[in-house]
Short mmCIF file of C-alpha atoms in Angstrom, two decimals:
data_model
loop_
_atom_site.label_atom_id
_atom_site.label_comp_id
_atom_site.label_asym_id
_atom_site.label_seq_id
_atom_site.Cartn_x
_atom_site.Cartn_y
_atom_site.Cartn_z
CA MET A 13 -42.89 -24.70 -14.25
CA ALA A 14 -42.22 -21.10 -15.32
CA ALA A 15 -45.86 -19.98 -14.95
CA PRO A 16 -45.61 -18.58 -11.40
CA ALA A 17 -42.87 -16.17 -12.48
CA ALA A 18 -45.34 -13.59 -13.82
CA PRO A 19 -47.39 -13.29 -10.60
CA ARG A 20 -44.17 -13.19 -8.57
CA TRP A 21 -42.76 -10.29 -10.56
CA LEU A 22 -46.17 -8.63 -10.51
CA LEU A 23 -46.15 -8.67 -6.71
CA VAL A 24 -42.62 -7.23 -6.66
CA SER A 25 -43.77 -4.48 -9.04
CA LEU A 26 -46.77 -3.74 -6.84
CA ALA A 27 -44.53 -3.55 -3.76
CA LEU A 28 -42.24 -1.01 -5.44
CA GLN A 29 -45.21 1.01 -6.69
CA ASN A 30 -46.64 1.11 -3.19
CA LEU A 31 -43.42 2.66 -1.90
CA GLY A 32 -43.80 5.47 -4.44
CA ARG A 33 -47.37 6.29 -3.40
CA ARG A 34 -46.40 7.83 -0.06
CA LYS A 35 -43.10 9.52 -0.84
CA SER A 36 -42.88 11.42 2.44
CA ARG A 37 -43.56 8.33 4.54
CA THR A 38 -41.11 6.25 2.52
CA GLY A 39 -38.54 9.03 2.85
CA LEU A 40 -38.91 9.11 6.64
CA LEU A 41 -38.50 5.33 6.79
CA LEU A 42 -35.39 5.50 4.61
CA ALA A 43 -33.96 8.30 6.79
CA ALA A 44 -34.58 6.42 10.04
CA VAL A 45 -32.93 3.23 8.76
CA ALA A 46 -30.11 5.20 7.14
CA VAL A 47 -29.23 6.99 10.39
CA SER A 48 -29.25 3.72 12.32
CA SER A 49 -27.15 1.95 9.68
CA ALA A 50 -24.67 4.84 9.49
CA ILE A 51 -24.11 4.79 13.24
CA VAL A 52 -23.75 1.01 13.31
CA PHE A 53 -21.37 0.93 10.31
CA ALA A 54 -19.15 3.80 11.44
CA GLY A 55 -19.14 2.53 15.03
CA ALA A 56 -18.29 -1.05 14.06
CA VAL A 57 -15.44 -0.02 11.75
CA THR A 58 -14.02 2.43 14.29
CA MET A 59 -14.19 0.00 17.20
CA ARG A 60 -12.63 -2.81 15.19
CA SER A 61 -9.90 -0.41 13.99
CA ILE A 62 -9.14 0.58 17.58
CA GLU A 63 -8.98 -3.06 18.61
CA THR A 64 -6.72 -3.91 15.66
CA SER A 65 -4.41 -0.97 16.43
CA MET A 66 -4.08 -2.05 20.05
CA GLU A 67 -3.51 -5.70 19.21
CA ILE A 68 -0.83 -4.90 16.63
CA GLY A 69 0.78 -2.31 18.84
CA PHE A 70 1.12 -4.66 21.79
CA SER A 71 1.64 -8.09 20.36
CA ARG A 72 3.39 -8.00 16.99
CA LEU A 73 6.77 -6.69 18.03
CA GLY A 74 7.51 -9.48 20.49
CA ALA A 75 8.87 -7.62 23.55
CA ASP A 76 7.50 -9.03 26.80
CA LEU A 77 8.93 -6.47 29.24
CA MET A 78 10.45 -3.04 29.13
CA VAL A 79 12.85 -1.60 31.71
CA VAL A 80 13.01 2.20 31.95
CA ALA A 81 13.88 4.79 34.58
CA GLN A 82 11.43 5.06 37.47
CA ASP A 83 10.29 8.58 36.54
CA ALA A 84 10.06 7.93 32.80
CA LEU A 85 6.68 8.49 31.20
CA THR A 86 5.32 5.56 29.24
CA ASN A 87 2.85 5.87 26.42
CA ILE A 88 0.30 3.10 26.88
CA THR A 89 -0.10 2.50 23.17
CA VAL A 90 3.54 1.78 22.52
CA ALA A 91 5.17 1.38 25.93
CA LEU A 92 5.97 -2.26 25.36
CA LEU A 93 7.18 -1.91 21.82
CA THR A 94 9.56 1.01 21.70
CA VAL A 95 11.30 3.08 24.32
CA GLU A 96 9.48 6.41 24.21
CA PRO A 97 11.42 9.70 23.94
CA THR A 98 12.25 10.83 27.47
CA GLY A 99 15.02 12.61 29.33
CA GLN A 100 15.23 9.81 31.91
CA THR A 101 17.91 7.14 31.41
CA VAL A 102 19.27 3.96 32.99
CA ASP A 103 22.81 2.54 33.05
CA ALA A 104 23.84 0.77 29.85
CA ASN A 105 25.21 -2.21 31.86
CA LEU A 106 22.16 -2.43 34.11
CA LEU A 107 21.05 -5.91 33.06
CA GLU A 108 24.59 -7.28 32.98
CA ARG A 109 25.03 -6.31 36.64
CA ALA A 110 21.69 -7.80 37.64
CA ALA A 111 22.25 -11.18 35.88
CA ILE A 112 18.55 -12.04 35.89
CA ALA A 113 17.61 -15.60 34.98
CA GLY A 114 14.73 -16.03 32.57
CA ILE A 115 15.75 -13.28 30.13
CA GLY A 116 16.05 -14.73 26.64
CA LYS A 117 16.94 -11.55 24.74
CA ALA A 118 17.53 -7.99 25.84
CA THR A 119 18.22 -5.05 23.56
CA PRO A 120 18.94 -1.43 24.54
CA GLN A 121 17.59 1.60 22.73
CA ARG A 122 18.45 5.27 22.80
CA VAL A 123 15.64 7.55 21.68
CA PHE A 124 16.42 11.22 21.11
CA ARG A 125 13.63 13.59 20.11
CA THR A 126 14.67 16.91 18.59
CA THR A 127 13.31 19.74 16.47
CA ARG A 128 16.74 20.86 15.19
CA SER A 129 18.06 17.86 13.30
CA GLY A 130 17.58 19.44 9.88
CA LEU A 131 14.89 16.90 8.98
CA GLY A 132 11.19 17.61 8.58
CA GLY A 133 9.56 21.02 8.74
CA HIS A 134 10.51 23.88 11.02
CA GLY A 135 9.81 22.96 14.63
CA GLU A 136 8.74 19.41 13.72
CA ASN A 137 9.62 16.68 16.20
CA VAL A 138 12.01 14.06 14.80
CA ASP A 139 12.80 10.83 16.65
CA LEU A 140 16.35 9.52 16.25
CA ILE A 141 16.55 5.95 17.57
CA GLY A 142 19.83 4.24 18.25
CA PHE A 143 19.71 0.44 18.45
CA ASP A 144 22.12 -2.48 18.48
CA PRO A 145 21.65 -4.52 15.28
CA ALA A 146 23.32 -7.57 16.85
CA SER A 147 20.82 -7.90 19.72
CA ASP A 148 17.79 -6.19 18.16
CA PHE A 149 14.53 -8.09 17.78
CA THR A 150 12.02 -5.23 17.53
CA VAL A 151 13.25 -3.14 14.57
CA GLN A 152 14.90 -5.27 11.89
CA PRO A 153 12.14 -7.93 11.74
CA TRP A 154 9.86 -5.18 10.37
CA ILE A 155 12.05 -4.18 7.44
CA SER A 156 9.87 -4.26 4.33
CA GLU A 157 12.50 -3.21 1.78
CA ARG A 158 16.26 -2.76 1.96
CA LEU A 159 19.46 -2.37 -0.01
CA GLY A 160 21.26 -5.57 -0.99
CA ARG A 161 24.05 -5.29 1.57
CA ALA A 162 24.71 -5.20 5.31
CA MET A 163 23.79 -2.10 7.31
CA GLY A 164 26.74 0.25 7.78
CA PRO A 165 27.54 3.00 10.32
CA ASP A 166 26.34 5.72 7.92
CA ASP A 167 23.01 4.05 7.15
CA VAL A 168 19.54 4.78 8.53
CA ILE A 169 16.31 2.82 8.52
CA LEU A 170 13.16 4.86 7.98
CA GLY A 171 9.87 4.39 9.76
CA ALA A 172 6.83 3.54 7.66
CA ALA A 173 5.57 7.14 7.67
CA GLN A 174 8.75 8.48 6.07
CA ASN A 175 8.55 8.66 2.29
CA LEU A 176 12.08 8.65 0.88
CA PRO A 177 13.50 6.23 -1.72
CA LEU A 178 16.07 3.60 -0.82
CA GLY A 179 19.64 4.76 -1.38
CA SER A 180 18.80 8.45 -1.09
CA GLU A 181 20.97 10.67 1.07
CA ILE A 182 19.73 12.68 4.04
CA THR A 183 21.59 14.99 6.38
CA ILE A 184 21.17 14.73 10.15
CA PHE A 185 22.89 17.41 12.25
CA GLY A 186 25.18 18.12 9.30
CA LYS A 187 26.25 14.50 8.76
CA PRO A 188 25.17 12.62 5.60
CA PHE A 189 23.37 9.29 5.98
CA ARG A 190 22.16 6.79 3.38
CA VAL A 191 18.61 5.36 3.47
CA PHE A 192 19.37 1.66 3.91
CA ALA A 193 15.88 0.25 4.57
CA LYS A 194 12.27 1.08 5.32
CA LEU A 195 9.96 -0.47 7.90
CA GLY A 196 6.49 -1.81 7.22
CA ARG A 197 3.46 -0.61 9.12
CA THR A 198 3.74 -1.67 12.76
CA GLY A 199 1.26 0.51 14.64
CA ALA A 200 3.98 1.74 17.05
CA GLY A 201 4.39 5.51 17.04
CA THR A 202 8.19 5.76 16.96
CA HIS A 203 8.40 2.87 14.49
CA GLU A 204 6.14 4.82 12.16
CA ARG A 205 7.93 8.18 12.20
CA GLY A 206 11.46 7.40 13.46
CA TYR A 207 14.92 7.37 11.93
CA PHE A 208 16.83 4.29 13.11
CA MET A 209 20.62 4.05 13.19
CA ARG A 210 23.30 2.17 15.06
CA SER A 211 23.71 3.37 18.64
CA SER A 212 27.35 4.14 17.87
CA SER A 213 26.23 6.38 14.98
CA LEU A 214 23.80 8.26 17.24
CA LEU A 215 26.49 8.72 19.90
CA ALA A 216 28.87 10.05 17.22
CA LEU A 217 26.41 12.89 16.58
CA ALA A 218 26.79 14.19 20.15
CA PRO A 219 29.37 16.92 19.28
CA ALA A 220 27.21 18.24 16.42
CA ILE A 221 24.13 18.15 18.67
CA ARG A 222 25.98 20.08 21.38
CA GLU A 223 27.11 22.67 18.85
CA ARG A 224 23.61 23.19 17.47
CA THR A 225 21.52 22.93 20.64
CA GLY A 226 23.98 23.96 23.34
CA GLU A 227 23.51 20.73 25.30
CA VAL A 228 23.71 16.97 25.00
CA ALA A 229 20.77 14.81 26.07
CA PRO A 230 21.46 12.22 28.80
CA MET A 231 20.85 9.23 26.50
CA LEU A 232 23.81 10.37 24.34
CA ASP A 233 26.15 9.47 27.19
CA PRO A 234 27.84 6.16 26.21
CA GLY A 235 27.13 4.79 29.68
CA LYS A 236 23.37 5.48 29.51
CA VAL A 237 20.41 4.22 27.48
CA THR A 238 16.76 5.21 27.34
CA GLY A 239 15.62 1.68 28.19
CA PHE A 240 15.76 -2.04 27.51
CA LEU A 241 13.31 -4.26 25.64
CA ILE A 242 13.22 -7.84 26.95
CA GLU A 243 12.05 -11.11 25.48
CA LEU A 244 11.55 -13.89 28.00
CA ALA A 245 13.37 -17.20 27.71
CA PRO A 246 11.20 -20.24 26.87
CA GLY A 247 9.38 -21.43 29.97
CA ALA A 248 10.19 -18.29 31.98
CA SER A 249 7.40 -16.65 33.93
CA GLU A 250 6.76 -12.99 33.26
CA LEU A 251 5.80 -12.45 36.89
CA GLN A 252 9.00 -14.07 38.21
CA VAL A 253 11.30 -12.13 35.88
CA ARG A 254 9.51 -8.88 36.65
CA PHE A 255 9.80 -9.53 40.42
CA ALA A 256 13.52 -10.37 40.05
CA LEU A 257 14.18 -7.17 38.10
CA LEU A 258 12.44 -4.98 40.65
CA SER A 259 14.11 -6.71 43.60
CA LYS A 260 17.66 -6.44 42.18
CA LEU A 261 17.43 -3.07 40.43
CA SER A 262 16.63 0.25 42.05
CA GLY A 263 15.27 3.38 40.40
CA VAL A 264 13.70 1.49 37.49
CA LYS A 265 10.21 0.72 36.28
CA VAL A 266 9.34 -2.59 34.63
CA VAL A 267 6.46 -2.35 32.18
CA SER A 268 4.75 -5.68 31.68
CA GLY A 269 3.20 -6.30 28.29
CA GLY A 270 0.82 -8.95 29.56
CA SER A 271 -0.77 -6.78 32.23
CA LEU A 272 -1.03 -3.77 29.97
CA LEU A 273 -2.49 -5.82 27.15
CA THR A 274 -4.94 -7.50 29.52
CA GLY A 275 -6.12 -4.13 30.80
CA ILE A 276 -6.52 -2.76 27.29
CA ARG A 277 -8.40 -5.84 26.13
CA GLN A 278 -10.68 -5.77 29.14
CA SER A 279 -11.49 -2.11 28.50
CA LEU A 280 -12.06 -2.80 24.82
CA THR A 281 -14.25 -5.80 25.65
CA ALA A 282 -16.43 -3.66 27.90
CA LEU A 283 -16.56 -0.94 25.26
CA LEU A 284 -17.42 -3.41 22.51
CA ALA A 285 -20.06 -5.03 24.72
CA GLY A 286 -21.65 -1.61 25.24
CA ALA A 287 -21.53 -0.94 21.51
CA LEU A 288 -23.10 -4.34 20.84
CA ALA A 289 -25.90 -3.59 23.30
CA LEU A 290 -26.48 -0.25 21.57
CA VAL A 291 -26.63 -1.98 18.17
CA ALA A 292 -29.13 -4.53 19.52
CA LEU A 293 -31.25 -1.74 21.00
CA MET A 294 -31.23 0.20 17.74
CA PHE A 295 -32.09 -2.98 15.85
CA ALA A 296 -35.05 -3.70 18.12
CA SER A 297 -36.33 -0.12 18.16
CA THR A 298 -36.09 0.18 14.37
CA ALA A 299 -37.88 -3.15 13.94
CA VAL A 300 -40.68 -1.93 16.25
CA MET A 301 -40.92 1.32 14.27
CA VAL A 302 -41.14 -0.62 10.99
CA SER A 303 -43.80 -2.92 12.49
CA MET A 304 -45.92 0.05 13.63
CA LEU A 305 -45.49 1.80 10.29
CA PHE A 306 -46.52 -1.22 8.26
CA SER A 307 -49.43 -1.88 10.60
CA ALA A 308 -50.72 1.57 9.59
CA ILE A 309 -49.90 0.90 5.91
CA VAL A 310 -51.77 -2.42 5.95
CA SER A 311 -54.80 -0.76 7.59
CA GLU A 312 -54.88 1.87 4.83
CA ARG A 313 -54.65 -0.77 2.10
CA ARG A 314 -57.16 -3.31 3.37
CA ARG A 315 -59.44 -2.81 0.36
CA GLU A 316 -56.50 -3.32 -2.06
CA LEU A 317 -55.41 -6.48 -0.26
CA GLY A 318 -59.01 -7.76 -0.27
CA LEU A 319 -59.26 -7.26 -4.02
CA LEU A 320 -55.97 -9.10 -4.54
CA LYS A 321 -57.24 -12.03 -2.50
CA ALA A 322 -60.57 -11.93 -4.35
CA VAL A 323 -58.81 -12.36 -7.71
CA GLY A 324 -56.83 -15.35 -6.43
CA ALA A 325 -53.78 -14.05 -4.56
CA ARG A 326 -52.68 -16.53 -1.91
CA ARG A 327 -51.86 -15.66 1.70
CA SER A 328 -48.16 -16.29 1.08
CA GLN A 329 -48.24 -13.86 -1.86
CA ILE A 330 -49.88 -11.14 0.23
CA VAL A 331 -47.31 -11.61 2.99
CA GLY A 332 -44.50 -11.74 0.41
CA MET A 333 -45.59 -8.50 -1.25
CA ILE A 334 -45.65 -6.56 2.04
CA VAL A 335 -42.36 -8.07 3.23
CA ILE A 336 -40.69 -7.29 -0.13
CA GLU A 337 -41.91 -3.71 0.19
CA ALA A 338 -40.40 -3.44 3.67
CA VAL A 339 -37.13 -5.13 2.70
CA ALA A 340 -36.75 -2.85 -0.34
CA ALA A 341 -37.28 0.26 1.79
CA THR A 342 -35.03 -0.74 4.69
CA GLY A 343 -32.41 -2.23 2.35
CA ALA A 344 -32.21 1.06 0.45
CA GLY A 345 -32.01 2.87 3.78
CA GLY A 346 -29.16 0.57 4.81
CA ALA A 347 -27.25 1.34 1.60
CA ILE A 348 -27.68 5.08 2.17
CA GLY A 349 -26.60 4.56 5.78
CA VAL A 350 -23.38 2.83 4.74
CA LEU A 351 -22.56 5.78 2.48
CA LEU A 352 -23.28 8.20 5.33
CA GLY A 353 -21.14 6.04 7.62
CA MET A 354 -18.25 6.35 5.17
CA LEU A 355 -18.61 10.13 5.32
CA LEU A 356 -18.57 9.96 9.12
CA LEU A 357 -15.38 7.89 9.01
CA ARG A 358 -13.86 10.42 6.64
CA LEU A 359 -14.65 13.24 9.07
CA PHE A 360 -13.27 11.15 11.93
CA GLU A 361 -10.07 10.55 9.95
CA ARG A 362 -9.63 14.24 9.25
CA SER A 363 -10.23 15.28 12.86
CA LEU A 364 -9.47 12.96 15.77
CA VAL A 365 -7.31 10.41 13.92
CA TYR A 366 -5.22 13.23 12.45
CA HIS A 367 -4.58 14.69 15.91
CA LEU A 368 -3.74 11.23 17.30
CA LEU A 369 -1.15 10.73 14.57
CA GLN A 370 0.26 14.20 15.20
CA MET A 371 0.77 13.22 18.86
CA GLY A 372 2.47 10.01 17.77
CA ILE A 373 -0.40 7.71 18.76
CA PRO A 374 -0.90 5.18 15.95
CA PHE A 375 -4.27 4.36 14.47
CA LEU A 376 -4.66 1.61 11.89
CA TRP A 377 -7.89 1.47 9.91
CA LEU A 378 -9.65 -1.81 9.32
CA ASP A 379 -8.55 -3.44 6.06
CA ARG A 380 -10.74 -3.07 2.98
CA ALA A 381 -12.02 -6.67 2.93
CA SER A 382 -13.19 -6.48 6.55
CA THR A 383 -14.76 -3.07 5.96
CA VAL A 384 -16.72 -4.49 3.01
CA LEU A 385 -17.91 -7.36 5.24
CA VAL A 386 -19.12 -4.85 7.86
CA ALA A 387 -20.95 -2.91 5.13
CA LEU A 388 -22.61 -6.08 3.85
CA ALA A 389 -23.59 -7.01 7.40
CA CYS A 390 -25.21 -3.58 7.83
CA LEU A 391 -27.12 -4.00 4.57
CA GLY A 392 -28.24 -7.47 5.59
CA GLY A 393 -29.24 -6.24 9.04
CA ALA A 394 -31.26 -3.39 7.58
CA ALA A 395 -33.09 -5.75 5.21
CA LEU A 396 -33.72 -8.18 8.09
CA ILE A 397 -35.20 -5.34 10.16
CA GLY A 398 -37.70 -4.68 7.36
CA ALA A 399 -38.61 -8.35 7.04
CA VAL A 400 -39.05 -8.84 10.80
CA GLY A 401 -40.95 -5.59 11.26
CA ALA A 402 -43.40 -6.15 8.40
CA LEU A 403 -43.99 -9.87 8.90
CA ALA A 404 -46.46 -9.64 11.79
CA PRO A 405 -48.84 -7.02 10.27
CA ALA A 406 -48.63 -8.75 6.88
CA TRP A 407 -49.50 -12.12 8.42
CA ARG A 408 -52.43 -10.68 10.35
CA ALA A 409 -53.84 -9.03 7.22
CA SER A 410 -53.47 -12.17 5.14
CA ARG A 411 -55.60 -14.18 7.56
CA HIS A 412 -58.78 -12.17 6.85
CA GLU A 413 -61.31 -13.09 4.19
CA PRO A 414 -61.48 -10.91 1.06
CA TYR A 415 -65.02 -9.75 1.96
CA ASP A 416 -63.89 -8.51 5.40
CA LEU A 417 -60.88 -6.74 3.99
CA ILE A 418 -62.90 -4.97 1.27
CA ARG A 419 -65.50 -3.83 3.79
CA GLY A 420 -62.75 -2.72 6.20
CA GLU A 421 -63.78 -5.07 9.01
CA GLY A 422 -61.73 -7.27 11.36
#
């Protein structure tokens, strides 16, 4: 039963030797497959990372609607999740006056962005976020580690991007605060870089802020807030609650998570469909190139293939040898392409992603396990391209008689 092993390994050895005969041609084949694989790998990881960032940013924090001032700017990546830093405010009792049915939970936030808090580097933007722990449902659920006690008025919660140990002391506008807890990664810009405290604690800083900056921001007025985050009651319709808010409240804007998320997903779907079409086109074009290349290779080696058949090689062995040669070449090209793709992702991380994070726009990379799966898929796709491309010329050559192949006929 073990007898066929020797011929099988002999054919594999011949296939590898054949790749070394034409180093320049093999190199060009490797380069072509490597470039295609690098683009596919880097593109797939980047697109999936974008999709993951958007999904986390819009769906994980649980707010269905956000109410802000009419002229307030909203950042599309985090508009639903956190009230963005803005000078526009709404009345703190706005929702109480409106008495809208269908609102399950509503929590106010005050977001104050400053460069003079004493935190961070010189001129660095720092977000101070005041929230109500009793009604909050968007900050505290994301606490990843905390002190073993209740949050006090002199405590702060750090965003995931802040690297300070629990229990350490920081000074904000001259007042000491204790690091009470840290948030896990959320994908929301202010949740990543912010300093969270009770709204009463943020309001208490108003005199120190006035002394240092010469003014007090509107959201530090006890009767004002930057905005409200709303969770719908069970069975309530987002459209009905949104219509009720707009009909009863003037000078406000209601940001709907569902419509924003739908728009983002539709755009991403179109983008991913385009990327998929590009991948399919590259797959087909590379397969055609491999087929043409191996057609030329088979024509050059007709005498060799004829001799192999003359000494007893079967058609399946001839086809297998050529396909193994193609799979080895394109598989190696795929592996090189994955490495090049990793370099592309590294460059992307150091350029565009860095600038996005500097602007407060979150970007979450695909997790390691999924990235490995994408890499394996690229390797498998590259090997499949070689097998598909070489199969037809190999099959045609194997059909000829040894005499015709040796003479170069047919």
